[in-house]
Coordinates of C-alpha atoms in Angstrom, one line a residue:
M2 CA -36.9 -124.1 68.8
I3 CA -37.8 -127.7 69.6
R4 CA -36.9 -130.1 66.8
R5 CA -39.3 -132.8 65.7
F6 CA -38.4 -135.8 63.7
I7 CA -41.6 -137.8 64.0
H8 CA -42.0 -138.6 60.2
I9 CA -38.3 -139.5 60.0
V10 CA -38.5 -141.7 63.1
I11 CA -41.5 -143.6 61.6
I12 CA -39.6 -144.2 58.4
L13 CA -36.4 -145.2 60.1
F14 CA -38.4 -147.4 62.5
G15 CA -40.1 -149.2 59.6
V16 CA -36.9 -149.7 57.6
F17 CA -34.2 -150.1 60.1
V18 CA -35.3 -150.3 63.7
I19 CA -37.7 -153.3 63.6
P20 CA -35.3 -155.5 61.7
N21 CA -32.5 -154.6 64.2
F22 CA -34.7 -155.3 67.2
S23 CA -35.9 -158.4 65.5
M24 CA -32.4 -159.7 65.1
A25 CA -31.2 -158.6 68.5
Q26 CA -34.3 -159.7 70.5
V27 CA -36.5 -161.9 68.4
D28 CA -35.9 -164.2 65.5
F29 CA -39.2 -164.2 63.5
N30 CA -38.0 -167.1 61.3
K31 CA -37.2 -169.3 64.2
T32 CA -39.6 -172.2 64.8
P33 CA -40.8 -172.1 68.5
D34 CA -39.3 -174.9 70.6
D35 CA -41.9 -174.6 73.4
D36 CA -45.6 -174.6 73.8
L37 CA -46.0 -170.8 74.2
G38 CA -47.1 -170.3 70.6
N39 CA -45.5 -168.0 68.1
V40 CA -44.6 -165.1 70.3
E41 CA -42.8 -163.3 67.6
D42 CA -45.9 -163.2 65.3
A43 CA -48.0 -162.0 68.2
F44 CA -45.5 -159.2 69.0
Q45 CA -45.4 -158.1 65.4
E46 CA -49.2 -158.2 65.1
Q47 CA -49.7 -156.1 68.2
F48 CA -47.1 -153.5 67.2
Y49 CA -48.6 -152.9 63.8
E50 CA -52.0 -152.7 65.4
A51 CA -50.6 -150.0 67.7
M52 CA -49.2 -148.1 64.8
K53 CA -52.5 -148.4 62.9
Q54 CA -54.6 -147.1 65.9
K55 CA -52.1 -144.3 66.4
G56 CA -52.4 -143.4 62.7
I57 CA -56.2 -142.9 63.1
E58 CA -55.7 -141.1 66.4
N59 CA -57.3 -143.8 68.5
Y60 CA -54.7 -143.5 71.2
D61 CA -56.5 -145.6 73.8
R62 CA -56.3 -148.7 71.6
A63 CA -52.7 -147.8 70.6
V64 CA -51.8 -147.9 74.3
Q65 CA -53.5 -151.2 74.8
A66 CA -51.7 -152.8 71.8
L67 CA -48.3 -151.4 73.0
L68 CA -48.8 -152.7 76.5
K69 CA -49.5 -156.1 75.0
C70 CA -46.2 -155.8 73.1
I71 CA -44.4 -155.0 76.3
D72 CA -45.9 -158.0 78.0
L73 CA -44.4 -160.1 75.1
N74 CA -41.0 -158.3 75.1
A75 CA -40.3 -155.6 77.7
S76 CA -36.8 -155.0 76.4
V77 CA -37.6 -153.1 73.2
P78 CA -37.0 -149.3 73.9
V79 CA -39.1 -148.0 71.0
L80 CA -42.3 -149.5 72.6
Y81 CA -41.9 -147.1 75.5
F82 CA -41.2 -144.2 73.2
E83 CA -44.4 -144.8 71.3
L84 CA -46.3 -145.5 74.5
G85 CA -45.1 -142.2 76.0
K86 CA -46.3 -140.3 72.9
S87 CA -49.7 -141.9 73.0
Y88 CA -50.1 -141.2 76.7
N89 CA -49.2 -137.6 76.0
K90 CA -52.0 -137.4 73.4
L91 CA -54.4 -138.7 76.0
K92 CA -53.2 -136.1 78.4
N93 CA -52.0 -138.8 80.8
F94 CA -48.9 -136.8 81.5
G95 CA -47.6 -138.9 84.5
S96 CA -47.6 -142.1 82.5
A97 CA -46.2 -140.3 79.4
E98 CA -43.2 -139.1 81.4
E99 CA -42.6 -142.5 82.9
A100 CA -42.8 -144.3 79.5
L101 CA -40.4 -141.8 77.8
K102 CA -37.9 -142.0 80.7
K103 CA -38.0 -145.8 80.3
A104 CA -37.3 -145.4 76.6
V105 CA -34.3 -143.2 77.3
N106 CA -33.0 -145.4 80.1
K107 CA -33.1 -148.4 77.8
D108 CA -31.4 -146.6 75.0
P109 CA -29.7 -143.5 76.5
D110 CA -27.8 -142.6 73.3
N111 CA -31.0 -142.4 71.2
E112 CA -31.3 -138.7 70.1
W113 CA -35.0 -139.1 69.0
F114 CA -36.0 -140.4 72.5
L115 CA -34.2 -137.6 74.2
D116 CA -35.8 -135.0 71.9
E117 CA -39.3 -136.3 72.6
L118 CA -38.7 -136.2 76.3
Y119 CA -37.2 -132.7 76.1
G120 CA -40.3 -131.5 74.1
F121 CA -42.5 -133.1 76.7
Y122 CA -40.8 -131.3 79.6
I123 CA -41.0 -128.0 77.7
A124 CA -44.7 -128.4 77.1
Q125 CA -45.2 -129.1 80.8
N126 CA -43.0 -126.1 81.8
E127 CA -40.7 -128.5 83.6
Y128 CA -37.7 -126.4 82.9
E129 CA -35.2 -128.0 85.3
K130 CA -35.9 -131.4 83.8
A131 CA -35.8 -130.0 80.3
M132 CA -32.4 -128.5 81.1
K133 CA -31.0 -131.8 82.1
T134 CA -32.3 -133.4 78.9
V135 CA -31.2 -130.7 76.5
K136 CA -27.7 -130.9 77.9
Q137 CA -27.6 -134.5 76.8
L138 CA -28.9 -133.5 73.3
V139 CA -26.1 -130.9 72.9
E140 CA -23.7 -133.8 72.6
Y141 CA -25.5 -134.9 69.4
H142 CA -26.3 -131.5 67.8
P143 CA -24.8 -128.2 68.7
D144 CA -28.0 -126.5 67.5
Y145 CA -29.5 -127.6 70.8
K146 CA -27.2 -125.2 72.5
E147 CA -29.6 -122.4 71.3
D148 CA -32.4 -124.2 73.0
L149 CA -30.3 -124.3 76.2
A150 CA -30.0 -120.5 76.0
S151 CA -33.7 -120.2 75.5
L152 CA -34.3 -122.3 78.6
Y153 CA -31.9 -120.1 80.7
L154 CA -34.0 -117.1 79.5
R155 CA -37.2 -118.8 80.6
M156 CA -35.7 -119.6 83.9
K157 CA -34.4 -116.0 84.3
K158 CA -30.8 -117.1 84.3
Y159 CA -29.9 -114.2 82.1
D160 CA -26.1 -114.3 82.5
D161 CA -26.0 -118.0 81.6
A162 CA -28.1 -117.3 78.6
L163 CA -25.9 -114.4 77.4
K164 CA -22.8 -116.5 77.9
I165 CA -24.1 -119.2 75.6
L166 CA -25.3 -116.6 73.0
D167 CA -21.8 -115.1 73.0
E168 CA -20.3 -118.5 72.5
L169 CA -22.6 -119.3 69.6
D170 CA -22.1 -115.9 68.0
A171 CA -18.3 -116.3 68.2
K172 CA -18.4 -119.7 66.6
H173 CA -21.2 -119.4 64.1
G174 CA -21.6 -115.7 63.5
I175 CA -24.7 -113.5 64.2
A176 CA -28.1 -115.0 63.9
M177 CA -31.5 -113.2 64.0
S178 CA -33.0 -115.9 66.3
R179 CA -30.2 -115.4 68.9
D180 CA -30.4 -111.6 68.6
V181 CA -34.1 -111.8 69.4
M182 CA -33.2 -113.6 72.6
R183 CA -30.3 -111.3 73.4
N184 CA -32.5 -108.2 73.0
R185 CA -35.2 -109.7 75.1
I186 CA -32.7 -110.2 77.9
Y187 CA -31.4 -106.7 77.6
Q188 CA -35.0 -105.4 77.7
L189 CA -35.9 -107.5 80.7
T190 CA -32.8 -106.5 82.7
G191 CA -32.5 -102.9 81.5
R192 CA -29.0 -103.4 80.4
K193 CA -29.1 -100.8 77.6
Q194 CA -25.4 -100.0 77.9
D195 CA -24.4 -103.7 77.6
Q196 CA -26.5 -103.9 74.5
I197 CA -24.8 -100.9 73.0
E198 CA -21.3 -102.2 73.9
N199 CA -22.2 -105.5 72.2
L200 CA -23.1 -103.7 69.1
E201 CA -20.0 -101.4 69.2
Q202 CA -17.9 -104.6 69.4
R203 CA -19.7 -106.0 66.4
V204 CA -18.8 -102.8 64.4
D205 CA -15.2 -103.0 65.5
N206 CA -15.0 -106.7 64.6
N207 CA -16.7 -106.3 61.2
P208 CA -16.4 -102.6 60.1
N209 CA -17.8 -103.3 56.6
K210 CA -21.1 -104.8 57.6
E211 CA -23.9 -102.3 57.2
A212 CA -26.4 -104.2 59.5
N213 CA -24.1 -103.7 62.5
Y214 CA -24.0 -99.9 62.0
L215 CA -27.8 -99.7 61.5
A216 CA -28.4 -101.6 64.7
L217 CA -26.1 -99.4 66.6
I218 CA -27.6 -96.2 65.2
Y219 CA -31.1 -97.5 66.3
R220 CA -29.9 -98.3 69.8
Y221 CA -28.1 -95.0 70.3
S222 CA -31.2 -93.2 69.2
E223 CA -33.4 -95.2 71.5
N224 CA -31.0 -94.4 74.4
N225 CA -31.1 -90.6 73.5
Q226 CA -27.5 -90.7 72.4
K227 CA -28.3 -88.7 69.3
E228 CA -24.8 -87.3 68.7
K229 CA -23.3 -90.8 68.7
A230 CA -26.1 -92.1 66.5
F231 CA -25.5 -89.2 64.0
E232 CA -21.7 -89.8 64.0
T233 CA -22.2 -93.5 63.4
A234 CA -24.6 -92.8 60.5
K235 CA -22.0 -90.5 58.9
E236 CA -19.3 -93.1 59.5
L237 CA -21.4 -95.7 57.7
L238 CA -22.0 -93.3 54.8
K239 CA -18.2 -92.9 54.4
I240 CA -17.6 -96.6 54.4
K241 CA -20.6 -97.4 52.3
P242 CA -21.6 -94.3 50.3
E243 CA -24.1 -96.3 48.2
S244 CA -26.0 -97.2 51.4
E245 CA -29.7 -96.3 51.1
L246 CA -30.9 -97.7 54.5
V247 CA -28.7 -95.2 56.4
H248 CA -30.8 -92.3 55.0
L249 CA -33.7 -93.5 57.1
A250 CA -31.7 -92.2 60.1
L251 CA -29.8 -89.4 58.4
Y252 CA -32.7 -87.4 57.2
K253 CA -33.9 -86.9 60.8
F254 CA -30.5 -85.9 62.0
Y255 CA -30.2 -83.3 59.2
L256 CA -33.6 -81.9 60.0
D257 CA -32.6 -81.6 63.7
E258 CA -29.6 -79.5 62.7
N259 CA -31.7 -77.5 60.2
N260 CA -29.7 -78.7 57.2
A261 CA -32.7 -78.7 54.8
E262 CA -30.8 -79.5 51.6
K263 CA -29.2 -82.7 53.0
A264 CA -32.4 -83.7 54.8
I265 CA -34.4 -83.4 51.5
A266 CA -31.7 -85.3 49.6
S267 CA -31.9 -88.1 52.2
M268 CA -35.7 -88.2 52.0
K269 CA -35.6 -88.5 48.2
T270 CA -33.0 -91.3 48.5
V271 CA -35.4 -93.1 50.8
V272 CA -38.5 -92.8 48.7
K273 CA -36.6 -93.8 45.5
S274 CA -35.0 -96.8 47.2
T275 CA -35.8 -100.4 46.1
Q276 CA -34.4 -101.7 49.4
I277 CA -36.6 -99.8 51.8
K278 CA -40.1 -101.1 52.6
P279 CA -43.2 -99.1 51.7
D280 CA -44.2 -98.5 55.3
A281 CA -40.8 -96.9 56.0
K282 CA -41.1 -94.8 52.9
L283 CA -44.5 -93.5 53.8
K284 CA -43.3 -92.6 57.3
V285 CA -40.6 -90.5 55.7
L286 CA -43.1 -88.9 53.4
T287 CA -45.3 -88.0 56.3
D288 CA -42.3 -86.3 58.0
F289 CA -41.6 -84.6 54.7
V290 CA -45.2 -83.2 54.7
S291 CA -44.7 -81.8 58.2
F292 CA -41.4 -80.3 57.3
V293 CA -42.8 -78.5 54.2
S294 CA -45.8 -77.2 56.1
Q295 CA -43.2 -75.3 58.2
N296 CA -41.0 -74.5 55.2
P297 CA -43.3 -74.0 52.2
E298 CA -40.4 -72.9 50.0
Y299 CA -39.6 -76.7 49.6
E300 CA -43.1 -77.6 48.3
S301 CA -41.7 -78.5 44.8
D302 CA -39.5 -81.1 46.5
L303 CA -42.5 -82.6 48.3
V304 CA -44.4 -82.8 45.0
E305 CA -41.4 -84.6 43.5
A306 CA -41.1 -86.9 46.5
T307 CA -44.8 -87.8 46.4
A308 CA -44.5 -88.6 42.7
L309 CA -41.5 -90.9 43.4
V310 CA -43.7 -93.1 45.6
E311 CA -45.5 -95.0 42.9
S312 CA -48.6 -95.8 44.9
V313 CA -49.2 -94.3 48.4
N314 CA -51.3 -96.9 50.1
N315 CA -51.1 -95.6 53.7
S316 CA -54.2 -93.8 54.9
K317 CA -52.3 -91.8 57.6
T318 CA -49.8 -90.4 55.0
L319 CA -52.6 -89.6 52.5
I320 CA -54.6 -87.8 55.2
E321 CA -51.4 -85.8 56.2
L322 CA -50.9 -84.9 52.5
G323 CA -54.6 -83.9 52.2
Q324 CA -54.3 -81.7 55.3
Y325 CA -51.2 -80.1 54.0
Y326 CA -52.8 -79.2 50.6
L327 CA -56.0 -78.0 52.3
A328 CA -54.0 -75.7 54.5
N329 CA -52.3 -74.3 51.4
N330 CA -55.7 -73.9 49.7
N331 CA -54.9 -76.5 47.0
K332 CA -58.3 -78.1 47.3
A333 CA -58.1 -80.3 44.2
A334 CA -54.9 -82.0 45.5
A335 CA -56.4 -82.2 49.0
L336 CA -59.5 -83.9 47.6
Q337 CA -57.5 -86.4 45.6
N338 CA -55.6 -87.5 48.7
F339 CA -58.6 -87.6 51.0
E340 CA -60.5 -89.7 48.4
S341 CA -57.6 -92.2 48.3
A342 CA -57.5 -92.3 52.1
L343 CA -61.3 -93.0 52.1
K344 CA -60.8 -96.0 49.8
L345 CA -58.4 -97.5 52.4
E346 CA -60.6 -96.5 55.4
P347 CA -64.2 -96.4 54.1
N348 CA -65.5 -96.1 57.7
N349 CA -63.4 -93.0 58.6
F350 CA -66.2 -90.5 59.1
S351 CA -63.8 -87.6 59.6
V352 CA -62.3 -88.1 56.1
L353 CA -65.7 -88.7 54.6
K354 CA -66.9 -85.3 55.9
K355 CA -63.8 -83.6 54.3
V356 CA -64.4 -85.3 51.0
L357 CA -68.1 -84.3 50.9
L358 CA -67.4 -80.6 51.8
L359 CA -64.6 -80.5 49.2
Y360 CA -67.1 -81.8 46.6
L361 CA -69.2 -78.8 47.4
D362 CA -66.3 -76.4 47.3
E363 CA -65.2 -77.9 43.9
N364 CA -68.7 -77.7 42.5
K365 CA -68.9 -81.5 42.2
F366 CA -72.6 -81.5 43.2
D367 CA -73.5 -84.8 41.5
L368 CA -70.8 -86.6 43.5
A369 CA -71.7 -84.7 46.7
N370 CA -75.4 -85.8 46.2
I371 CA -74.6 -89.4 45.5
K372 CA -72.0 -89.9 48.2
S373 CA -74.0 -88.0 50.9
T374 CA -77.2 -90.1 50.1
Q375 CA -75.1 -93.3 50.4
A376 CA -73.5 -92.0 53.6
L377 CA -77.0 -91.4 55.2
N378 CA -77.7 -95.1 55.1
N379 CA -74.7 -95.7 57.3
Y380 CA -74.9 -92.5 59.4
P381 CA -78.6 -91.6 59.6
S382 CA -78.2 -89.3 62.7
Q383 CA -75.3 -87.1 61.3
P384 CA -76.8 -83.6 60.5
I385 CA -73.8 -82.6 58.4
L386 CA -74.8 -85.3 55.9
Y387 CA -78.3 -83.9 55.6
L388 CA -76.8 -80.4 55.1
V389 CA -74.5 -81.6 52.3
N390 CA -77.3 -83.5 50.8
G391 CA -79.6 -80.5 50.9
V392 CA -77.0 -78.1 49.4
S393 CA -76.3 -80.5 46.5
F394 CA -80.1 -80.8 45.8
N395 CA -80.4 -77.1 45.7
A396 CA -77.4 -76.8 43.4
L397 CA -78.9 -79.5 41.1
N398 CA -82.2 -77.5 41.1
K399 CA -84.2 -80.0 43.0
P400 CA -85.5 -77.7 45.8
Q401 CA -88.3 -80.0 47.1
N402 CA -85.8 -82.8 47.7
A403 CA -83.6 -80.3 49.5
I404 CA -86.4 -79.2 51.8
D405 CA -87.3 -82.8 52.6
T406 CA -83.8 -83.9 53.6
L407 CA -83.0 -80.6 55.4
E408 CA -86.2 -80.8 57.5
I409 CA -85.3 -84.3 58.6
G410 CA -81.7 -83.2 59.4
L411 CA -82.9 -80.4 61.7
D412 CA -84.1 -82.9 64.2
Y413 CA -80.6 -84.2 64.7
I414 CA -78.9 -80.8 65.5
I415 CA -77.9 -80.5 69.1
D416 CA -76.5 -77.2 70.5
D417 CA -75.0 -76.0 67.2
T418 CA -76.6 -72.7 66.2
K419 CA -74.2 -72.1 63.3
M420 CA -75.2 -75.4 61.7
E421 CA -78.9 -74.7 62.4
A422 CA -78.5 -71.3 60.7
D423 CA -76.9 -73.0 57.6
F424 CA -79.9 -75.4 57.4
Y425 CA -82.4 -72.5 57.5
T426 CA -80.4 -70.7 54.8
Q427 CA -80.6 -73.7 52.5
I428 CA -84.3 -74.2 53.2
S429 CA -84.8 -70.5 52.4
K430 CA -82.9 -71.0 49.1
A431 CA -85.0 -74.0 48.2
Y432 CA -88.3 -72.1 48.8
T433 CA -86.9 -69.3 46.6
L434 CA -86.3 -71.8 43.8
L435 CA -89.9 -72.8 44.3
N436 CA -91.0 -69.2 44.1
N437 CA -92.5 -69.3 47.6
T438 CA -91.1 -66.0 48.8
T439 CA -93.1 -66.0 52.0
K440 CA -91.6 -69.2 53.3
A441 CA -88.2 -68.2 51.9
K442 CA -88.2 -65.0 54.0
T443 CA -89.4 -66.9 57.1
F444 CA -86.5 -69.2 57.0
S445 CA -84.1 -66.5 56.0
D446 CA -85.1 -64.5 59.1
K447 CA -84.6 -67.5 61.3
A448 CA -81.1 -68.0 59.9
K449 CA -80.2 -64.3 60.5
Q450 CA -81.6 -64.4 64.0
L451 CA -79.4 -67.4 64.9
Q452 CA -76.4 -65.7 63.2
N453 CA -76.9 -62.6 65.3
T454 CA -76.8 -64.7 68.5
N455 CA -73.3 -66.0 67.7

């Protein structure tokens, strides 16, 4: 928002300003005609000393050198400009303001001086003083008018801010930075209808601009004016039938009116689009999963839509897909999606548990054993991990390993008789593999006893 020209100022100062001031105020080539010594040389020496100290961020010494320059020639405006900046760095704000104001007073048409003073007032939250300064700057650059609107916003003068934003939009067209301010004002004041009317006017003024329709659709939806939002979306599709972005809204409207065919067509348009961001595509895909879970006859369309998204890299969507396939007993597809989700969220214990149990269901005992052993390092008090570990050891014909891990896991079971019964069943199985029928029966009986209490 605040413009800064420090590097330009230094360059301009070195090339143009010093010679100008030298010619106007001091003639460095003139031989002194009194006994005061070479004042011009002393001035130049102190000024460059000040710039050197400023360059190495030694602002105390820069101030000292600048004050010596002022003692030699108090009429040079740029000295106060540099002095104000150095004081500001030293957090001597009172002296900084005084120096910058002197610079402006001595050269009231210098834009750089005004800009520095304006920036100083903004940093100090002196909005009234900043307002006065930025109004002067507007004369040099109309861009400062947007700063003026921002100041009105900070000062809660919302009508004044909107008036300026309207003027700038009318003259220069719509700009994102101004829309951010405008929407902030509408939010702070609760003027939702004013916001909608502004967007409606934009559509009327420029009926071929897609962005205006999309913004209006969003605001209608936000304001629970769904019918107007739907009509606006359909109007945009008529005017711009090749629009892909409009389908981000249309698919939901079609779903609401139970028009499955059009909803699915819009969803497919979204996931195939090169204009729509991956996050938005994945949100649509998640909604697609929810829709198909209620309407399984469209599962083939879901499979097609999932394939259209080259790489699903959103854990929430992957988990939704996994849950959908699990509910439909497609364990292989469920496992694939849960594994992908786990790569994105390796600390998601809920997904880890699903993956491990599906490894057992899919007879992937080696993977179940390796992954559960690794997981126990991170979650040593989770009994489900010991159970999976024990089941996999039994399946791999390593009964003693199964007994060792299951007996440890028993200590972590709290008020879960079903899980405890599962542990005893697996311990019984391990002893059976070891041909210890006595202990096998003992643990089998314990399991049955717990199962009978449920």
